[in-house]
Each structure stands twice: as C-alpha cells, then as structure tokens.
C-alpha cells in the first residue's frame, strides 16, 4: 500500500469514528440552514424581490464546506506535528505532496457529501429552493473553494501548536467572514461600503459563484469572477502554506 493510500485510509477512519467531528461537519451547518430557512420562509429580499432561500441555502452551504476544509486539515496537521507523527512520516520516503494530497481528497469527499445533503434539505417543500439549470457548474466552483480554504487550513495548522489555538484562529477568520460575505444574510441588504470590503474575502467569491450556479442569482460572469477570485486566493495562501509548513514543533 502506498503512503498516500495509507494516509487517506487512516484519515477516513478517523473522520467517521469521531462523532463530534461528524456533528460539526454535517449537522451543525444544517442547523443554520433550518433556522434561517424557517425564519425567512416564504419571504423575499426587498431590494431584489428574490426569495431568501436563494441566498441562504447556497451561502450557508458554502460556509459549511469552507469551514470543514479549514478545520479538518488545520486540526490534523497540528495534532500530527504535536504527536511527532509528521516527523516520523518525514523519515520515510513519503513526501509532503502525498501528505497534503491525502487530506485534499478527504476534504473533497466531505465537501461533496455536504453539498448533496444541503441541497436535498433546501429543496424540501418546507424551504422550497429551486435549482437553476446551471446547477452542475457549482461542482467545479466547490472544488476550487475547497482548494482555497484547504490552503488556509494548512497555514493555520502549521502555525498553531494547540487545539485551542487552531479553534481560536480558525473561528476568528471564519465566523466574521460568514457574516461579511453573505452566508447568513444577503449582501444586497448591506451597505455598499461593506459589500466592497467583502471583496477581499475568499468566502464572498465562493458564495457568489455557488449562488449563481444553484439558484441563478447572477450570470456566467459571476461564476467566472468567483472562480478567478478563488484561484487567486489558492495561489496566495498555497505559497504561504509552503513557506510556513513545519514537520515538527522542534524545527
């Protein structure tokens, strides 16, 4: 068995056996969808006349997928480095790309399951999300989004030395970003200056592109801009991740 296959298998088993991880990965983001979906059920955004669910469902799903990508790799790298597992892996023929690729494949699998569950729940008659004919374009957008946020998670996991530090840094980034990027409240309701500020946040590009693909709230240019923004963030944080990655706390 290759090192990549072994790491991927071990990561999968750890993921499915940890009930807390399963809850916060799948059930916790769904709670936001259910709560906001029920609160704004049947209502429309006054500024655009579009139903709230067309904003909330893609936004909360994007936040949930991004959150899982960041926390999943950040906690794993921190724990492996703290327990000296990364140092032991480094002593084998295994190289860094194999380590990161194993986490990447798991993040894509988790994101795919999250997306299917979110869309299925949002399409229930209780919430009433209607998919646009361009919904398949959400798939490459989600792949780019997971890639971008995975690189952010690698930076956090390489910098933080304790679980508390990982949680603090990741939440400091992801919670405000959810509100400022339109995951929980439509950006159309926010002041123009705040919409401008949100342009420096990767989640804004993921939200816009996923919303345009799933609910038709935007055109192909919105999807293209979203993908382009995510690619830029992937390059920037990917370069930063390579510079900050540590095999051991002693190095």
PDB file of C-alpha atoms in Angstrom:
ATOM      1  CA  UNK A   1       0.000   0.000   0.000  1.00  0.00           C
ATOM      2  CA  UNK A   2       1.326   3.444  -0.907  1.00  0.00           C
ATOM      3  CA  UNK A   3       1.877   6.120   1.723  1.00  0.00           C
ATOM      4  CA  UNK A   4      -0.822   8.224   0.084  1.00  0.00           C
ATOM      5  CA  UNK A   5      -3.379   5.399   0.300  1.00  0.00           C
ATOM      6  CA  UNK A   6      -2.429   4.628   3.896  1.00  0.00           C
ATOM      7  CA  UNK A   7      -2.762   8.266   4.975  1.00  0.00           C
ATOM      8  CA  UNK A   8      -6.073   8.646   3.150  1.00  0.00           C
ATOM      9  CA  UNK A   9      -7.475   5.480   4.711  1.00  0.00           C
ATOM     10  CA  UNK A  10      -6.353   6.482   8.190  1.00  0.00           C
ATOM     11  CA  UNK A  11      -7.863   9.936   7.754  1.00  0.00           C
ATOM     12  CA  UNK A  12     -11.172   8.484   6.586  1.00  0.00           C
ATOM     13  CA  UNK A  13     -11.404   6.088   9.530  1.00  0.00           C
ATOM     14  CA  UNK A  14     -10.611   8.871  11.981  1.00  0.00           C
ATOM     15  CA  UNK A  15     -13.261  11.065  10.361  1.00  0.00           C
ATOM     16  CA  UNK A  16     -16.128   8.577  10.524  1.00  0.00           C
ATOM     17  CA  UNK A  17     -15.309   7.341  14.037  1.00  0.00           C
ATOM     18  CA  UNK A  18     -15.288  10.786  15.613  1.00  0.00           C
ATOM     19  CA  UNK A  19     -18.920  11.633  16.359  1.00  0.00           C
ATOM     20  CA  UNK A  20     -18.109  15.209  17.362  1.00  0.00           C
ATOM     21  CA  UNK A  21     -16.384  15.796  14.021  1.00  0.00           C
ATOM     22  CA  UNK A  22     -19.325  14.323  12.127  1.00  0.00           C
ATOM     23  CA  UNK A  23     -21.759  16.550  14.021  1.00  0.00           C
ATOM     24  CA  UNK A  24     -19.868  19.792  13.477  1.00  0.00           C
ATOM     25  CA  UNK A  25     -19.141  18.904   9.853  1.00  0.00           C
ATOM     26  CA  UNK A  26     -22.650  17.962   8.759  1.00  0.00           C
ATOM     27  CA  UNK A  27     -25.333  18.627  11.374  1.00  0.00           C
ATOM     28  CA  UNK A  28     -24.101  21.941  12.785  1.00  0.00           C
ATOM     29  CA  UNK A  29     -24.125  23.891   9.477  1.00  0.00           C
ATOM     30  CA  UNK A  30     -27.512  22.354   8.657  1.00  0.00           C
ATOM     31  CA  UNK A  31     -28.902  23.894  11.842  1.00  0.00           C
ATOM     32  CA  UNK A  32     -28.193  27.343  10.410  1.00  0.00           C
ATOM     33  CA  UNK A  33     -29.956  26.413   7.188  1.00  0.00           C
ATOM     34  CA  UNK A  34     -33.005  25.144   9.088  1.00  0.00           C
ATOM     35  CA  UNK A  35     -33.142  28.115  11.477  1.00  0.00           C
ATOM     36  CA  UNK A  36     -32.712  30.815   8.833  1.00  0.00           C
ATOM     37  CA  UNK A  37     -34.858  28.898   6.374  1.00  0.00           C
ATOM     38  CA  UNK A  38     -37.756  28.761   8.845  1.00  0.00           C
ATOM     39  CA  UNK A  39     -37.340  32.367   9.963  1.00  0.00           C
ATOM     40  CA  UNK A  40     -37.428  33.721   6.421  1.00  0.00           C
ATOM     41  CA  UNK A  41     -39.695  31.060   4.942  1.00  0.00           C
ATOM     42  CA  UNK A  42     -41.775  32.442   2.086  1.00  0.00           C
ATOM     43  CA  UNK A  43     -40.209  35.897   2.362  1.00  0.00           C
ATOM     44  CA  UNK A  44     -38.349  37.838  -0.284  1.00  0.00           C
ATOM     45  CA  UNK A  45     -35.395  40.187  -0.112  1.00  0.00           C
ATOM     46  CA  UNK A  46     -36.918  43.635  -0.511  1.00  0.00           C
ATOM     47  CA  UNK A  47     -34.007  45.012  -2.522  1.00  0.00           C
ATOM     48  CA  UNK A  48     -34.197  42.328  -5.227  1.00  0.00           C
ATOM     49  CA  UNK A  49     -37.543  40.583  -4.850  1.00  0.00           C
ATOM     50  CA  UNK A  50     -35.821  37.186  -4.782  1.00  0.00           C
ATOM     51  CA  UNK A  51     -36.704  34.598  -2.105  1.00  0.00           C
ATOM     52  CA  UNK A  52     -34.420  34.456   0.924  1.00  0.00           C
ATOM     53  CA  UNK A  53     -33.781  30.753   0.429  1.00  0.00           C
ATOM     54  CA  UNK A  54     -31.953  31.502  -2.840  1.00  0.00           C
ATOM     55  CA  UNK A  55     -29.416  33.457  -0.757  1.00  0.00           C
ATOM     56  CA  UNK A  56     -29.361  31.460   2.444  1.00  0.00           C
ATOM     57  CA  UNK A  57     -29.045  27.906   1.097  1.00  0.00           C
ATOM     58  CA  UNK A  58     -26.018  28.484  -1.204  1.00  0.00           C
ATOM     59  CA  UNK A  59     -24.407  30.815   1.354  1.00  0.00           C
ATOM     60  CA  UNK A  60     -24.707  28.512   4.346  1.00  0.00           C
ATOM     61  CA  UNK A  61     -23.625  25.545   2.238  1.00  0.00           C
ATOM     62  CA  UNK A  62     -20.533  27.438   1.043  1.00  0.00           C
ATOM     63  CA  UNK A  63     -19.668  28.410   4.605  1.00  0.00           C
ATOM     64  CA  UNK A  64     -20.133  24.830   5.829  1.00  0.00           C
ATOM     65  CA  UNK A  65     -17.922  23.380   3.098  1.00  0.00           C
ATOM     66  CA  UNK A  66     -15.240  26.040   3.635  1.00  0.00           C
ATOM     67  CA  UNK A  67     -15.384  25.599   7.407  1.00  0.00           C
ATOM     68  CA  UNK A  68     -14.913  21.831   7.131  1.00  0.00           C
ATOM     69  CA  UNK A  69     -11.931  22.256   4.803  1.00  0.00           C
ATOM     70  CA  UNK A  70     -10.198  24.730   7.128  1.00  0.00           C
ATOM     71  CA  UNK A  71     -10.812  22.922  10.411  1.00  0.00           C
ATOM     72  CA  UNK A  72     -10.226  19.431   9.012  1.00  0.00           C
ATOM     73  CA  UNK A  73      -6.694  19.998   7.747  1.00  0.00           C
ATOM     74  CA  UNK A  74      -5.716  22.526  10.452  1.00  0.00           C
ATOM     75  CA  UNK A  75      -6.525  20.212  13.352  1.00  0.00           C
ATOM     76  CA  UNK A  76      -4.961  17.213  11.631  1.00  0.00           C
ATOM     77  CA  UNK A  77      -1.633  18.913  10.858  1.00  0.00           C
ATOM     78  CA  UNK A  78      -1.432  20.415  14.339  1.00  0.00           C
ATOM     79  CA  UNK A  79      -2.082  17.053  16.026  1.00  0.00           C
ATOM     80  CA  UNK A  80       0.273  15.114  13.766  1.00  0.00           C
ATOM     81  CA  UNK A  81       3.031  17.646  14.356  1.00  0.00           C
ATOM     82  CA  UNK A  82       2.407  17.802  18.123  1.00  0.00           C
ATOM     83  CA  UNK A  83       2.486  13.995  18.380  1.00  0.00           C
ATOM     84  CA  UNK A  84       5.619  13.863  16.187  1.00  0.00           C
ATOM     85  CA  UNK A  85       3.790  11.814  13.545  1.00  0.00           C
ATOM     86  CA  UNK A  86       4.847  14.222  10.823  1.00  0.00           C
ATOM     87  CA  UNK A  87       8.481  13.867  11.854  1.00  0.00           C
ATOM     88  CA  UNK A  88       8.172  10.076  11.638  1.00  0.00           C
ATOM     89  CA  UNK A  89       6.458  10.352   8.245  1.00  0.00           C
ATOM     90  CA  UNK A  90       9.285  12.581   7.051  1.00  0.00           C
ATOM     91  CA  UNK A  91      11.799   9.831   7.905  1.00  0.00           C
ATOM     92  CA  UNK A  92      10.064   7.570   5.392  1.00  0.00           C
ATOM     93  CA  UNK A  93      10.089   8.016   1.585  1.00  0.00           C
ATOM     94  CA  UNK A  94       6.780   9.885   1.951  1.00  0.00           C
ATOM     95  CA  UNK A  95       6.910  13.426   0.640  1.00  0.00           C
ATOM     96  CA  UNK A  96       4.857  16.490   1.551  1.00  0.00           C
ATOM     97  CA  UNK A  97       2.629  16.310  -1.586  1.00  0.00           C
ATOM     98  CA  UNK A  98       1.419  12.836  -0.518  1.00  0.00           C
ATOM     99  CA  UNK A  99       0.549  14.111   2.967  1.00  0.00           C
ATOM    100  CA  UNK A 100      -1.389  17.094   1.655  1.00  0.00           C
ATOM    101  CA  UNK A 101      -2.992  15.131  -1.191  1.00  0.00           C
ATOM    102  CA  UNK A 102      -4.468  12.647   1.287  1.00  0.00           C
ATOM    103  CA  UNK A 103      -6.140  15.495   3.194  1.00  0.00           C
ATOM    104  CA  UNK A 104      -7.240  17.108  -0.069  1.00  0.00           C
ATOM    105  CA  UNK A 105      -9.059  14.011  -1.273  1.00  0.00           C
ATOM    106  CA  UNK A 106     -10.823  13.661   2.082  1.00  0.00           C
ATOM    107  CA  UNK A 107     -11.819  17.340   2.006  1.00  0.00           C
ATOM    108  CA  UNK A 108     -13.292  16.907  -1.490  1.00  0.00           C
ATOM    109  CA  UNK A 109     -15.245  13.833  -0.392  1.00  0.00           C
ATOM    110  CA  UNK A 110     -16.592  15.582   2.708  1.00  0.00           C
ATOM    111  CA  UNK A 111     -17.499  18.662   0.660  1.00  0.00           C
ATOM    112  CA  UNK A 112     -19.364  16.551  -1.901  1.00  0.00           C
ATOM    113  CA  UNK A 113     -21.455  14.860   0.792  1.00  0.00           C
ATOM    114  CA  UNK A 114     -22.126  18.205   2.485  1.00  0.00           C
ATOM    115  CA  UNK A 115     -23.286  19.754  -0.782  1.00  0.00           C
ATOM    116  CA  UNK A 116     -25.662  16.882  -1.586  1.00  0.00           C
ATOM    117  CA  UNK A 117     -27.191  16.945   1.905  1.00  0.00           C
ATOM    118  CA  UNK A 118     -27.560  20.741   1.911  1.00  0.00           C
ATOM    119  CA  UNK A 119     -29.215  20.908  -1.489  1.00  0.00           C
ATOM    120  CA  UNK A 120     -31.532  17.992  -0.673  1.00  0.00           C
ATOM    121  CA  UNK A 121     -32.703  19.655   2.552  1.00  0.00           C
ATOM    122  CA  UNK A 122     -33.059  23.100   0.941  1.00  0.00           C
ATOM    123  CA  UNK A 123     -35.215  21.632  -1.835  1.00  0.00           C
ATOM    124  CA  UNK A 124     -37.732  20.203   0.619  1.00  0.00           C
ATOM    125  CA  UNK A 125     -41.202  21.808   0.310  1.00  0.00           C
ATOM    126  CA  UNK A 126     -40.653  23.355   3.730  1.00  0.00           C
ATOM    127  CA  UNK A 127     -37.904  25.591   2.296  1.00  0.00           C
ATOM    128  CA  UNK A 128     -38.543  25.489  -1.441  1.00  0.00           C
ATOM    129  CA  UNK A 129     -35.166  26.056  -3.090  1.00  0.00           C
ATOM    130  CA  UNK A 130     -35.477  25.767  -6.876  1.00  0.00           C
ATOM    131  CA  UNK A 131     -32.325  24.736  -8.715  1.00  0.00           C
ATOM    132  CA  UNK A 132     -31.265  26.655 -11.792  1.00  0.00           C
ATOM    133  CA  UNK A 133     -30.420  24.758 -14.977  1.00  0.00           C
ATOM    134  CA  UNK A 134     -26.770  25.755 -14.426  1.00  0.00           C
ATOM    135  CA  UNK A 135     -26.513  23.882 -11.121  1.00  0.00           C
ATOM    136  CA  UNK A 136     -23.785  21.474 -12.404  1.00  0.00           C
ATOM    137  CA  UNK A 137     -21.428  24.475 -12.576  1.00  0.00           C
ATOM    138  CA  UNK A 138     -21.491  24.527  -8.776  1.00  0.00           C
ATOM    139  CA  UNK A 139     -19.328  21.398  -8.744  1.00  0.00           C
ATOM    140  CA  UNK A 140     -16.102  22.948 -10.147  1.00  0.00           C
ATOM    141  CA  UNK A 141     -16.770  26.036  -8.012  1.00  0.00           C
ATOM    142  CA  UNK A 142     -16.911  23.899  -4.871  1.00  0.00           C
ATOM    143  CA  UNK A 143     -13.693  22.131  -5.854  1.00  0.00           C
ATOM    144  CA  UNK A 144     -11.951  25.495  -6.211  1.00  0.00           C
ATOM    145  CA  UNK A 145     -13.470  26.688  -2.951  1.00  0.00           C
ATOM    146  CA  UNK A 146     -12.331  23.625  -1.032  1.00  0.00           C
ATOM    147  CA  UNK A 147      -8.856  24.005  -2.525  1.00  0.00           C
ATOM    148  CA  UNK A 148      -8.617  27.660  -1.471  1.00  0.00           C
ATOM    149  CA  UNK A 149      -9.816  27.078   2.081  1.00  0.00           C
ATOM    150  CA  UNK A 150      -7.674  23.965   2.435  1.00  0.00           C
ATOM    151  CA  UNK A 151      -4.592  26.119   1.865  1.00  0.00           C
ATOM    152  CA  UNK A 152      -5.827  28.478   4.590  1.00  0.00           C
ATOM    153  CA  UNK A 153      -6.213  25.485   6.897  1.00  0.00           C
ATOM    154  CA  UNK A 154      -2.654  24.364   6.142  1.00  0.00           C
ATOM    155  CA  UNK A 155      -1.353  27.791   7.168  1.00  0.00           C
ATOM    156  CA  UNK A 156      -3.332  27.667  10.425  1.00  0.00           C
ATOM    157  CA  UNK A 157      -2.319  24.070  11.151  1.00  0.00           C
ATOM    158  CA  UNK A 158       1.333  24.904  10.520  1.00  0.00           C
ATOM    159  CA  UNK A 159       1.274  27.946  12.791  1.00  0.00           C
ATOM    160  CA  UNK A 160      -0.894  26.784  15.738  1.00  0.00           C
ATOM    161  CA  UNK A 161       0.553  24.369  18.308  1.00  0.00           C
ATOM    162  CA  UNK A 162      -2.574  23.505  20.333  1.00  0.00           C
ATOM    163  CA  UNK A 163      -6.201  22.600  19.573  1.00  0.00           C
ATOM    164  CA  UNK A 164      -7.282  25.781  21.357  1.00  0.00           C
ATOM    165  CA  UNK A 165      -5.075  27.879  19.084  1.00  0.00           C
ATOM    166  CA  UNK A 166      -6.435  26.185  15.968  1.00  0.00           C
ATOM    167  CA  UNK A 167     -10.031  26.778  17.075  1.00  0.00           C
ATOM    168  CA  UNK A 168      -9.346  30.384  18.037  1.00  0.00           C
ATOM    169  CA  UNK A 169      -7.583  31.317  14.792  1.00  0.00           C
ATOM    170  CA  UNK A 170      -9.984  29.446  12.527  1.00  0.00           C
ATOM    171  CA  UNK A 171     -13.089  30.858  14.217  1.00  0.00           C
ATOM    172  CA  UNK A 172     -11.573  34.341  14.198  1.00  0.00           C
ATOM    173  CA  UNK A 173     -11.379  34.050  10.413  1.00  0.00           C
ATOM    174  CA  UNK A 174     -14.435  32.002   9.520  1.00  0.00           C
ATOM    175  CA  UNK A 175     -17.174  33.418  11.762  1.00  0.00           C
ATOM    176  CA  UNK A 176     -16.830  37.099  10.773  1.00  0.00           C
ATOM    177  CA  UNK A 177     -16.260  36.038   7.179  1.00  0.00           C
ATOM    178  CA  UNK A 178     -19.612  34.240   7.166  1.00  0.00           C
ATOM    179  CA  UNK A 179     -21.479  37.422   8.057  1.00  0.00           C
ATOM    180  CA  UNK A 180     -19.389  39.762   5.892  1.00  0.00           C
ATOM    181  CA  UNK A 181     -19.513  37.500   2.812  1.00  0.00           C
ATOM    182  CA  UNK A 182     -23.275  36.973   2.702  1.00  0.00           C
ATOM    183  CA  UNK A 183     -23.521  33.431   4.027  1.00  0.00           C
ATOM    184  CA  UNK A 184     -26.098  34.217   6.704  1.00  0.00           C
ATOM    185  CA  UNK A 185     -27.565  37.489   5.418  1.00  0.00           C
ATOM    186  CA  UNK A 186     -27.832  38.637   1.790  1.00  0.00           C
ATOM    187  CA  UNK A 187     -25.193  41.177   0.829  1.00  0.00           C
ATOM    188  CA  UNK A 188     -27.923  43.086  -1.020  1.00  0.00           C
ATOM    189  CA  UNK A 189     -29.210  44.150   2.394  1.00  0.00           C
ATOM    190  CA  UNK A 190     -25.832  45.551   3.468  1.00  0.00           C
ATOM    191  CA  UNK A 191     -24.310  48.999   2.878  1.00  0.00           C
ATOM    192  CA  UNK A 192     -22.321  49.454  -0.311  1.00  0.00           C
ATOM    193  CA  UNK A 193     -19.065  50.016   1.598  1.00  0.00           C
ATOM    194  CA  UNK A 194     -19.474  46.670   3.348  1.00  0.00           C
ATOM    195  CA  UNK A 195     -20.073  44.939   0.038  1.00  0.00           C
ATOM    196  CA  UNK A 196     -16.831  46.492  -1.178  1.00  0.00           C
ATOM    197  CA  UNK A 197     -14.927  45.272   1.886  1.00  0.00           C
ATOM    198  CA  UNK A 198     -16.243  41.756   1.304  1.00  0.00           C
ATOM    199  CA  UNK A 199     -14.320  41.647  -1.983  1.00  0.00           C
ATOM    200  CA  UNK A 200     -11.116  40.857  -0.075  1.00  0.00           C
ATOM    201  CA  UNK A 201     -12.694  37.733   1.480  1.00  0.00           C
ATOM    202  CA  UNK A 202     -12.466  34.358  -0.304  1.00  0.00           C
ATOM    203  CA  UNK A 203     -15.854  33.247   1.004  1.00  0.00           C
ATOM    204  CA  UNK A 204     -17.521  36.106  -0.903  1.00  0.00           C
ATOM    205  CA  UNK A 205     -16.305  34.641  -4.200  1.00  0.00           C
ATOM    206  CA  UNK A 206     -17.400  31.142  -3.240  1.00  0.00           C
ATOM    207  CA  UNK A 207     -20.833  32.396  -2.170  1.00  0.00           C
ATOM    208  CA  UNK A 208     -21.396  34.436  -5.328  1.00  0.00           C
ATOM    209  CA  UNK A 209     -20.345  31.679  -7.708  1.00  0.00           C
ATOM    210  CA  UNK A 210     -22.293  28.928  -5.933  1.00  0.00           C
ATOM    211  CA  UNK A 211     -25.396  31.138  -5.705  1.00  0.00           C
ATOM    212  CA  UNK A 212     -25.206  31.980  -9.402  1.00  0.00           C
ATOM    213  CA  UNK A 213     -24.915  28.296 -10.300  1.00  0.00           C
ATOM    214  CA  UNK A 214     -27.502  26.845  -7.924  1.00  0.00           C
ATOM    215  CA  UNK A 215     -30.211  29.482  -7.800  1.00  0.00           C
ATOM    216  CA  UNK A 216     -29.493  31.565 -10.898  1.00  0.00           C
ATOM    217  CA  UNK A 217     -28.774  34.657  -8.792  1.00  0.00           C
ATOM    218  CA  UNK A 218     -26.237  36.026 -11.242  1.00  0.00           C
ATOM    219  CA  UNK A 219     -24.815  35.181 -14.628  1.00  0.00           C
ATOM    220  CA  UNK A 220     -21.923  33.213 -16.031  1.00  0.00           C
ATOM    221  CA  UNK A 221     -19.700  36.211 -15.425  1.00  0.00           C
ATOM    222  CA  UNK A 222     -20.389  35.955 -11.675  1.00  0.00           C
ATOM    223  CA  UNK A 223     -19.337  32.310 -11.758  1.00  0.00           C
ATOM    224  CA  UNK A 224     -16.193  33.166 -13.725  1.00  0.00           C
ATOM    225  CA  UNK A 225     -15.284  36.012 -11.359  1.00  0.00           C
ATOM    226  CA  UNK A 226     -15.881  33.765  -8.367  1.00  0.00           C
ATOM    227  CA  UNK A 227     -13.636  31.046  -9.795  1.00  0.00           C
ATOM    228  CA  UNK A 228     -10.961  33.587 -10.653  1.00  0.00           C
ATOM    229  CA  UNK A 229     -11.018  35.027  -7.142  1.00  0.00           C
ATOM    230  CA  UNK A 230     -10.746  31.573  -5.584  1.00  0.00           C
ATOM    231  CA  UNK A 231      -7.793  30.755  -7.830  1.00  0.00           C
ATOM    232  CA  UNK A 232      -6.010  33.911  -6.684  1.00  0.00           C
ATOM    233  CA  UNK A 233      -6.570  33.065  -3.020  1.00  0.00           C
ATOM    234  CA  UNK A 234      -5.399  29.499  -3.649  1.00  0.00           C
ATOM    235  CA  UNK A 235      -2.121  30.714  -5.142  1.00  0.00           C
ATOM    236  CA  UNK A 236      -1.529  33.269  -2.376  1.00  0.00           C
ATOM    237  CA  UNK A 237      -2.314  31.004   0.554  1.00  0.00           C
ATOM    238  CA  UNK A 238      -0.751  27.996  -1.156  1.00  0.00           C
ATOM    239  CA  UNK A 239       2.561  29.841  -1.391  1.00  0.00           C
ATOM    240  CA  UNK A 240       2.197  30.937   2.233  1.00  0.00           C
ATOM    241  CA  UNK A 241       1.392  27.367   3.280  1.00  0.00           C
ATOM    242  CA  UNK A 242       4.565  26.019   1.675  1.00  0.00           C
ATOM    243  CA  UNK A 243       6.633  28.638   3.499  1.00  0.00           C
ATOM    244  CA  UNK A 244       5.046  28.070   6.910  1.00  0.00           C
ATOM    245  CA  UNK A 245       4.701  24.255   6.865  1.00  0.00           C
ATOM    246  CA  UNK A 246       6.585  22.521   9.682  1.00  0.00           C
ATOM    247  CA  UNK A 247       7.257  18.805  10.054  1.00  0.00           C
ATOM    248  CA  UNK A 248       7.943  19.166  13.779  1.00  0.00           C
ATOM    249  CA  UNK A 249       7.438  21.680  16.586  1.00  0.00           C
ATOM    250  CA  UNK A 250      11.179  21.435  17.158  1.00  0.00           C
ATOM    251  CA  UNK A 251      12.052  22.666  13.691  1.00  0.00           C
TER     252      UNK A 251
END
